[in-house]
Amino acid sequence: MDKLVIRGGNPLVGTIRVSGAKNAALPAMAAALLTEDPVILENVPQVRDIVTERNLLAAMGAEVELGYGRAQHRTTISCRNLINAEASYDLVKTMRASTLVLGPLVARMKTARVSLPGGCAIGARPIDLHLKGLEKLGARISQEHGYIEARADRLTGARIVFEKITVTGTEDLLMAATLAEGETVLENCAREPEVVDLAALLVKMGARIEGAGTPTIRVQGVHKLHGARHRIIPDRIEAGTFIVAAALTGGDLTIAGCDPQHVAALLSKLEECGIHAAVDADSVRIVGGGPLKAADIVTEEYPGFPTDMQAQYMVLATQAEGTSLITENIFENRFMHGQELVRMGANIKIEGSRAVVRGRTALSGAAVQASDLRASASLVIAALVADGETIIDRVYHIDRGYERIEEKLRGVGAQIRRIGQLIPKRIAAAVEAE
Ligand code: UD1
């Protein structure tokens, strides 16, 4: 298994470019299931979760063509001849967003068989709201041998009120509703930019959608969707990760190719901590190194402070003067990075859904272990700040969602390198599967 070796203390200086948003690319790829025509997606990040989704679609009979050279971030997906409307356990267990194929498959193929995801490192993550919504649209749902089966000759429009705001749930039902008969009204929807981006793609494909980005989305079902070309929005969580890294390492970093509006909650929190960002149309410049003041955060749905930035913010809190209270409202078990940060010298007490961080404490390099995607990003930031060398194990978590992170950071002055396969692949795969 690969490890990252990071020597802390270097300021980050220069320009770092943000990739396309993984969480927008995943539903966009699933949307290709809704049509027989090719869907061409630009700015698709080259990360592990995208490879998993490609494999998932290919196993169903989709033809997936990758661009090369300058077009390496282009993916063309053609779902003309789907042979198998199934998402297997092997794929769903490695990426829970695989459940995004459920809605499009029932809508287009009249049937879908998708493995139940089960637990994961950051909590239970059920998909009950996806299923209730599909039932409202007229699908018959059954469960057998760990798989969900959904069937419907044609889905029919309905009014669906989400009991809880869910990002992929909103996306799944939005896709299903595009081909349903009549009108669907989705209420209490997620307002994340990734939902808006998916709706933009679906509209290009011929769907009739109003209200994406607001709590109520209206969809007038159509008989058929056609192909489209679409550019995926920039990754706001990758941008946010670099913004926090810049604030802490005391350099002068421009985070380019991002949408500053999508990181507004983070920037206003950083302002409270004493870090001012210079914002342009598609970039954010951070000059770090000044004193930081503690500030509390509560994770919320968009446009609130994102749960996917909570771990990175925790590192910042360790470097701020005073006590920061971090409340995690979205997932129940998302503080695993806290214990690793304590091993690096942080003062963090975790009580249920709250973490109390007392700063400022010096961090020192240590051997640490990544537990999930965003937790690994927080360990990278901590390592960039820490005194001495940090070795981060299980970096396959970070490869799920960050494209060439070590190359990007090395390009702006970080001392970071990857040490590869220390044990034979066969054994590593067995260990990863545990
Ligand atoms: C998405 C993002 C993930 C982010 C999360 C919250 C993708 C691929 N992933 O995940 O990076 O951390 O939003 O911003 O876009 N819930 C239910 N029943 C359901 C669905 C969700 O109870 O059927 C609960 C979840 O357990 C959680 C909350 O709702 O407590 C929000 O989850 P949700 O928005 O669905 O997260 P994901 O879409 O899985």
PDB file of C-alpha atoms in Angstrom, residues 78-285:
ATOM      1  CA  SER A  78     -22.551   5.580 -24.496  1.00  0.00           C
ATOM      2  CA  CYS A  79     -25.315   3.473 -22.948  1.00  0.00           C
ATOM      3  CA  ARG A  80     -26.963   2.275 -26.176  1.00  0.00           C
ATOM      4  CA  ASN A  81     -26.794  -1.422 -25.359  1.00  0.00           C
ATOM      5  CA  LEU A  82     -27.201  -1.992 -21.671  1.00  0.00           C
ATOM      6  CA  ILE A  83     -27.044  -5.683 -20.846  1.00  0.00           C
ATOM      7  CA  ASN A  84     -27.105  -5.819 -17.097  1.00  0.00           C
ATOM      8  CA  ALA A  85     -28.988  -3.403 -14.815  1.00  0.00           C
ATOM      9  CA  GLU A  86     -26.992  -4.341 -11.738  1.00  0.00           C
ATOM     10  CA  ALA A  87     -24.521  -2.692  -9.349  1.00  0.00           C
ATOM     11  CA  SER A  88     -22.647  -5.484  -7.613  1.00  0.00           C
ATOM     12  CA  TYR A  89     -21.593  -5.607  -3.974  1.00  0.00           C
ATOM     13  CA  ASP A  90     -17.902  -5.587  -4.962  1.00  0.00           C
ATOM     14  CA  LEU A  91     -18.265  -2.118  -6.480  1.00  0.00           C
ATOM     15  CA  VAL A  92     -20.879  -0.610  -4.141  1.00  0.00           C
ATOM     16  CA  LYS A  93     -18.838  -1.538  -1.055  1.00  0.00           C
ATOM     17  CA  THR A  94     -15.853   0.461  -2.317  1.00  0.00           C
ATOM     18  CA  MET A  95     -17.965   3.463  -3.300  1.00  0.00           C
ATOM     19  CA  ARG A  96     -21.349   4.202  -1.779  1.00  0.00           C
ATOM     20  CA  ALA A  97     -22.202   6.737  -4.500  1.00  0.00           C
ATOM     21  CA  SER A  98     -22.695   3.688  -6.769  1.00  0.00           C
ATOM     22  CA  THR A  99     -26.294   3.780  -5.519  1.00  0.00           C
ATOM     23  CA  LEU A 100     -26.736   6.791  -7.847  1.00  0.00           C
ATOM     24  CA  VAL A 101     -27.415   4.345 -10.702  1.00  0.00           C
ATOM     25  CA  LEU A 102     -30.619   3.127  -9.055  1.00  0.00           C
ATOM     26  CA  GLY A 103     -32.942   5.933 -10.224  1.00  0.00           C
ATOM     27  CA  PRO A 104     -31.624   6.174 -13.805  1.00  0.00           C
ATOM     28  CA  LEU A 105     -31.705   2.382 -14.268  1.00  0.00           C
ATOM     29  CA  VAL A 106     -35.344   1.964 -13.184  1.00  0.00           C
ATOM     30  CA  ALA A 107     -36.339   4.963 -15.291  1.00  0.00           C
ATOM     31  CA  ARG A 108     -34.652   3.722 -18.472  1.00  0.00           C
ATOM     32  CA  MET A 109     -34.472  -0.078 -18.044  1.00  0.00           C
ATOM     33  CA  LYS A 110     -37.632  -0.607 -15.932  1.00  0.00           C
ATOM     34  CA  THR A 111     -35.548  -2.602 -13.502  1.00  0.00           C
ATOM     35  CA  ALA A 112     -32.503  -2.176 -11.280  1.00  0.00           C
ATOM     36  CA  ARG A 113     -30.604  -4.419  -8.914  1.00  0.00           C
ATOM     37  CA  VAL A 114     -28.233  -2.578  -6.614  1.00  0.00           C
ATOM     38  CA  SER A 115     -26.320  -3.946  -3.646  1.00  0.00           C
ATOM     39  CA  LEU A 116     -27.156  -2.356  -0.295  1.00  0.00           C
ATOM     40  CA  PRO A 117     -24.153  -0.303   0.782  1.00  0.00           C
ATOM     41  CA  GLY A 118     -23.934  -1.322   4.459  1.00  0.00           C
ATOM     42  CA  GLY A 119     -21.961   0.666   7.049  1.00  0.00           C
ATOM     43  CA  CYS A 120     -18.960   2.827   6.345  1.00  0.00           C
ATOM     44  CA  ALA A 121     -16.205   4.609   8.209  1.00  0.00           C
ATOM     45  CA  ILE A 122     -18.194   7.785   8.787  1.00  0.00           C
ATOM     46  CA  GLY A 123     -21.488   6.289   9.929  1.00  0.00           C
ATOM     47  CA  ALA A 124     -24.533   4.265   8.912  1.00  0.00           C
ATOM     48  CA  ARG A 125     -25.355   6.125   5.644  1.00  0.00           C
ATOM     49  CA  PRO A 126     -28.687   4.481   4.805  1.00  0.00           C
ATOM     50  CA  ILE A 127     -30.436   4.886   1.416  1.00  0.00           C
ATOM     51  CA  ASP A 128     -34.004   4.644   2.752  1.00  0.00           C
ATOM     52  CA  LEU A 129     -34.915   8.076   1.373  1.00  0.00           C
ATOM     53  CA  HIS A 130     -33.869   7.073  -2.171  1.00  0.00           C
ATOM     54  CA  LEU A 131     -36.084   3.998  -1.873  1.00  0.00           C
ATOM     55  CA  LYS A 132     -39.110   5.779  -0.385  1.00  0.00           C
ATOM     56  CA  GLY A 133     -38.904   8.345  -3.171  1.00  0.00           C
ATOM     57  CA  LEU A 134     -38.734   5.700  -5.893  1.00  0.00           C
ATOM     58  CA  GLU A 135     -41.753   3.949  -4.356  1.00  0.00           C
ATOM     59  CA  LYS A 136     -43.644   7.234  -4.547  1.00  0.00           C
ATOM     60  CA  LEU A 137     -42.757   7.362  -8.233  1.00  0.00           C
ATOM     61  CA  GLY A 138     -44.418   3.959  -8.582  1.00  0.00           C
ATOM     62  CA  ALA A 139     -41.444   1.581  -8.377  1.00  0.00           C
ATOM     63  CA  ARG A 140     -41.896  -1.758  -6.630  1.00  0.00           C
ATOM     64  CA  ILE A 141     -38.993  -2.264  -4.277  1.00  0.00           C
ATOM     65  CA  SER A 142     -37.889  -5.557  -2.770  1.00  0.00           C
ATOM     66  CA  GLN A 143     -34.825  -6.678  -0.904  1.00  0.00           C
ATOM     67  CA  GLU A 144     -33.122 -10.038  -1.215  1.00  0.00           C
ATOM     68  CA  HIS A 145     -29.639 -11.401  -0.545  1.00  0.00           C
ATOM     69  CA  GLY A 146     -28.306  -7.941   0.316  1.00  0.00           C
ATOM     70  CA  TYR A 147     -29.587  -6.423  -2.934  1.00  0.00           C
ATOM     71  CA  ILE A 148     -32.340  -3.902  -3.572  1.00  0.00           C
ATOM     72  CA  GLU A 149     -34.496  -4.644  -6.580  1.00  0.00           C
ATOM     73  CA  ALA A 150     -36.636  -1.923  -8.097  1.00  0.00           C
ATOM     74  CA  ARG A 151     -39.108  -2.396 -10.934  1.00  0.00           C
ATOM     75  CA  ALA A 152     -41.539  -0.156 -12.788  1.00  0.00           C
ATOM     76  CA  ASP A 153     -42.981  -0.272 -16.319  1.00  0.00           C
ATOM     77  CA  ARG A 154     -42.985   3.487 -16.331  1.00  0.00           C
ATOM     78  CA  LEU A 155     -42.441   5.743 -13.341  1.00  0.00           C
ATOM     79  CA  THR A 156     -45.174   8.282 -12.667  1.00  0.00           C
ATOM     80  CA  GLY A 157     -44.653  11.800 -11.328  1.00  0.00           C
ATOM     81  CA  ALA A 158     -45.374  12.428  -7.644  1.00  0.00           C
ATOM     82  CA  ARG A 159     -44.812  14.888  -4.805  1.00  0.00           C
ATOM     83  CA  ILE A 160     -41.884  13.766  -2.677  1.00  0.00           C
ATOM     84  CA  VAL A 161     -40.875  15.517   0.525  1.00  0.00           C
ATOM     85  CA  PHE A 162     -37.438  14.445   1.775  1.00  0.00           C
ATOM     86  CA  GLU A 163     -37.582  13.902   5.573  1.00  0.00           C
ATOM     87  CA  LYS A 164     -33.919  14.818   5.692  1.00  0.00           C
ATOM     88  CA  ILE A 165     -31.803  16.677   3.176  1.00  0.00           C
ATOM     89  CA  THR A 166     -29.793  14.211   1.126  1.00  0.00           C
ATOM     90  CA  VAL A 167     -27.419  15.093  -1.718  1.00  0.00           C
ATOM     91  CA  THR A 168     -27.257  11.817  -3.636  1.00  0.00           C
ATOM     92  CA  GLY A 169     -30.912  11.119  -2.721  1.00  0.00           C
ATOM     93  CA  THR A 170     -31.940  14.374  -4.422  1.00  0.00           C
ATOM     94  CA  GLU A 171     -29.768  13.528  -7.428  1.00  0.00           C
ATOM     95  CA  ASP A 172     -31.037   9.943  -7.714  1.00  0.00           C
ATOM     96  CA  LEU A 173     -34.715  10.969  -7.708  1.00  0.00           C
ATOM     97  CA  LEU A 174     -34.111  13.974  -9.935  1.00  0.00           C
ATOM     98  CA  MET A 175     -32.660  11.632 -12.573  1.00  0.00           C
ATOM     99  CA  ALA A 176     -35.517   9.145 -12.175  1.00  0.00           C
ATOM    100  CA  ALA A 177     -38.148  11.900 -12.457  1.00  0.00           C
ATOM    101  CA  THR A 178     -36.834  13.163 -15.814  1.00  0.00           C
ATOM    102  CA  LEU A 179     -38.322  10.103 -17.572  1.00  0.00           C
ATOM    103  CA  ALA A 180     -41.431   9.702 -15.354  1.00  0.00           C
ATOM    104  CA  GLU A 181     -44.885  10.378 -16.706  1.00  0.00           C
ATOM    105  CA  GLY A 182     -46.171  13.790 -15.628  1.00  0.00           C
ATOM    106  CA  GLU A 183     -44.903  16.204 -13.013  1.00  0.00           C
ATOM    107  CA  THR A 184     -42.681  15.426 -10.034  1.00  0.00           C
ATOM    108  CA  VAL A 185     -42.211  17.919  -7.233  1.00  0.00           C
ATOM    109  CA  LEU A 186     -39.227  17.260  -4.969  1.00  0.00           C
ATOM    110  CA  GLU A 187     -39.305  19.169  -1.695  1.00  0.00           C
ATOM    111  CA  ASN A 188     -36.647  19.764   0.960  1.00  0.00           C
ATOM    112  CA  CYS A 189     -33.987  19.070  -1.675  1.00  0.00           C
ATOM    113  CA  ALA A 190     -30.241  19.433  -1.272  1.00  0.00           C
ATOM    114  CA  ARG A 191     -29.053  22.761  -2.712  1.00  0.00           C
ATOM    115  CA  GLU A 192     -25.431  21.749  -3.264  1.00  0.00           C
ATOM    116  CA  PRO A 193     -23.703  23.057  -6.431  1.00  0.00           C
ATOM    117  CA  GLU A 194     -23.327  19.428  -7.547  1.00  0.00           C
ATOM    118  CA  VAL A 195     -27.142  19.096  -7.681  1.00  0.00           C
ATOM    119  CA  VAL A 196     -27.321  22.263  -9.776  1.00  0.00           C
ATOM    120  CA  ASP A 197     -24.605  20.937 -12.091  1.00  0.00           C
ATOM    121  CA  LEU A 198     -26.458  17.648 -12.581  1.00  0.00           C
ATOM    122  CA  ALA A 199     -29.677  19.531 -13.391  1.00  0.00           C
ATOM    123  CA  ALA A 200     -27.761  21.632 -15.953  1.00  0.00           C
ATOM    124  CA  LEU A 201     -26.551  18.452 -17.673  1.00  0.00           C
ATOM    125  CA  LEU A 202     -30.030  16.880 -17.602  1.00  0.00           C
ATOM    126  CA  VAL A 203     -31.557  20.023 -19.149  1.00  0.00           C
ATOM    127  CA  LYS A 204     -28.940  19.834 -21.938  1.00  0.00           C
ATOM    128  CA  MET A 205     -30.110  16.230 -22.437  1.00  0.00           C
ATOM    129  CA  GLY A 206     -33.689  17.430 -22.932  1.00  0.00           C
ATOM    130  CA  ALA A 207     -35.074  17.197 -19.377  1.00  0.00           C
ATOM    131  CA  ARG A 208     -37.512  19.815 -18.108  1.00  0.00           C
ATOM    132  CA  ILE A 209     -36.374  20.928 -14.659  1.00  0.00           C
ATOM    133  CA  GLU A 210     -36.957  24.074 -12.622  1.00  0.00           C
ATOM    134  CA  GLY A 211     -35.700  25.108  -9.210  1.00  0.00           C
ATOM    135  CA  ALA A 212     -32.394  23.193  -8.895  1.00  0.00           C
ATOM    136  CA  GLY A 213     -30.378  24.957  -6.186  1.00  0.00           C
ATOM    137  CA  THR A 214     -33.546  25.755  -4.209  1.00  0.00           C
ATOM    138  CA  PRO A 215     -35.402  23.469  -1.766  1.00  0.00           C
ATOM    139  CA  THR A 216     -38.154  22.718  -4.340  1.00  0.00           C
ATOM    140  CA  ILE A 217     -37.373  21.165  -7.699  1.00  0.00           C
ATOM    141  CA  ARG A 218     -40.084  20.643 -10.320  1.00  0.00           C
ATOM    142  CA  VAL A 219     -39.621  18.138 -13.114  1.00  0.00           C
ATOM    143  CA  GLN A 220     -41.905  17.619 -16.094  1.00  0.00           C
ATOM    144  CA  GLY A 221     -41.223  14.095 -17.308  1.00  0.00           C
ATOM    145  CA  VAL A 222     -40.317  13.495 -20.954  1.00  0.00           C
ATOM    146  CA  HIS A 223     -40.348  10.284 -23.025  1.00  0.00           C
ATOM    147  CA  LYS A 224     -36.731  10.322 -24.085  1.00  0.00           C
ATOM    148  CA  LEU A 225     -33.490  12.123 -23.333  1.00  0.00           C
ATOM    149  CA  HIS A 226     -30.713  12.698 -25.856  1.00  0.00           C
ATOM    150  CA  GLY A 227     -26.943  13.054 -25.713  1.00  0.00           C
ATOM    151  CA  ALA A 228     -25.134  16.184 -24.535  1.00  0.00           C
ATOM    152  CA  ARG A 229     -21.734  17.676 -23.860  1.00  0.00           C
ATOM    153  CA  HIS A 230     -21.083  19.111 -20.407  1.00  0.00           C
ATOM    154  CA  ARG A 231     -18.179  20.548 -18.397  1.00  0.00           C
ATOM    155  CA  ILE A 232     -18.087  19.451 -14.753  1.00  0.00           C
ATOM    156  CA  ILE A 233     -17.826  22.246 -12.143  1.00  0.00           C
ATOM    157  CA  PRO A 234     -14.599  22.671 -10.146  1.00  0.00           C
ATOM    158  CA  ASP A 235     -14.164  20.706  -6.945  1.00  0.00           C
ATOM    159  CA  ARG A 236     -15.052  23.016  -4.050  1.00  0.00           C
ATOM    160  CA  ILE A 237     -13.740  20.589  -1.434  1.00  0.00           C
ATOM    161  CA  GLU A 238     -10.357  20.251  -3.145  1.00  0.00           C
ATOM    162  CA  ALA A 239     -10.268  24.066  -3.396  1.00  0.00           C
ATOM    163  CA  GLY A 240     -11.183  24.356   0.290  1.00  0.00           C
ATOM    164  CA  THR A 241      -8.474  21.858   1.244  1.00  0.00           C
ATOM    165  CA  PHE A 242      -5.809  23.942  -0.533  1.00  0.00           C
ATOM    166  CA  ILE A 243      -7.216  27.153   0.982  1.00  0.00           C
ATOM    167  CA  VAL A 244      -6.798  25.781   4.508  1.00  0.00           C
ATOM    168  CA  ALA A 245      -3.332  24.419   3.672  1.00  0.00           C
ATOM    169  CA  ALA A 246      -2.310  27.862   2.386  1.00  0.00           C
ATOM    170  CA  ALA A 247      -3.678  29.634   5.451  1.00  0.00           C
ATOM    171  CA  LEU A 248      -1.599  27.424   7.736  1.00  0.00           C
ATOM    172  CA  THR A 249       1.712  27.167   5.931  1.00  0.00           C
ATOM    173  CA  GLY A 250       2.451  30.872   5.715  1.00  0.00           C
ATOM    174  CA  GLY A 251       3.027  31.255   2.013  1.00  0.00           C
ATOM    175  CA  ASP A 252       1.249  33.056  -0.782  1.00  0.00           C
ATOM    176  CA  LEU A 253      -0.952  30.658  -2.719  1.00  0.00           C
ATOM    177  CA  THR A 254      -3.420  31.242  -5.532  1.00  0.00           C
ATOM    178  CA  ILE A 255      -6.034  28.515  -5.816  1.00  0.00           C
ATOM    179  CA  ALA A 256      -6.957  28.735  -9.502  1.00  0.00           C
ATOM    180  CA  GLY A 257      -9.822  27.339 -11.552  1.00  0.00           C
ATOM    181  CA  CYS A 258     -12.286  27.264  -8.666  1.00  0.00           C
ATOM    182  CA  ASP A 259     -15.642  28.928  -8.029  1.00  0.00           C
ATOM    183  CA  PRO A 260     -15.169  31.231  -5.002  1.00  0.00           C
ATOM    184  CA  GLN A 261     -18.944  31.355  -4.402  1.00  0.00           C
ATOM    185  CA  HIS A 262     -18.913  27.632  -3.711  1.00  0.00           C
ATOM    186  CA  VAL A 263     -16.425  28.105  -0.848  1.00  0.00           C
ATOM    187  CA  ALA A 264     -18.138  31.179   0.642  1.00  0.00           C
ATOM    188  CA  ALA A 265     -18.965  29.530   4.000  1.00  0.00           C
ATOM    189  CA  LEU A 266     -15.319  28.502   4.441  1.00  0.00           C
ATOM    190  CA  LEU A 267     -13.972  31.921   3.442  1.00  0.00           C
ATOM    191  CA  SER A 268     -16.267  33.751   5.850  1.00  0.00           C
ATOM    192  CA  LYS A 269     -15.177  31.414   8.677  1.00  0.00           C
ATOM    193  CA  LEU A 270     -11.527  32.033   7.800  1.00  0.00           C
ATOM    194  CA  GLU A 271     -12.177  35.784   7.905  1.00  0.00           C
ATOM    195  CA  GLU A 272     -13.430  35.259  11.474  1.00  0.00           C
ATOM    196  CA  CYS A 273     -10.167  33.440  12.234  1.00  0.00           C
ATOM    197  CA  GLY A 274      -8.163  36.376  10.868  1.00  0.00           C
ATOM    198  CA  ILE A 275      -7.374  35.188   7.332  1.00  0.00           C
ATOM    199  CA  HIS A 276      -8.409  37.417   4.497  1.00  0.00           C
ATOM    200  CA  ALA A 277      -8.827  35.904   1.038  1.00  0.00           C
ATOM    201  CA  ALA A 278      -8.424  37.913  -2.162  1.00  0.00           C
ATOM    202  CA  VAL A 279     -11.218  36.647  -4.394  1.00  0.00           C
ATOM    203  CA  ASP A 280     -11.325  36.858  -8.185  1.00  0.00           C
ATOM    204  CA  ALA A 281     -13.864  35.461 -10.668  1.00  0.00           C
ATOM    205  CA  ASP A 282     -12.307  31.989 -10.643  1.00  0.00           C
ATOM    206  CA  SER A 283      -9.517  32.066  -8.093  1.00  0.00           C
ATOM    207  CA  VAL A 284      -8.807  32.659  -4.423  1.00  0.00           C
ATOM    208  CA  ARG A 285      -5.487  33.992  -3.155  1.00  0.00           C
TER     209      ARG A 285
END
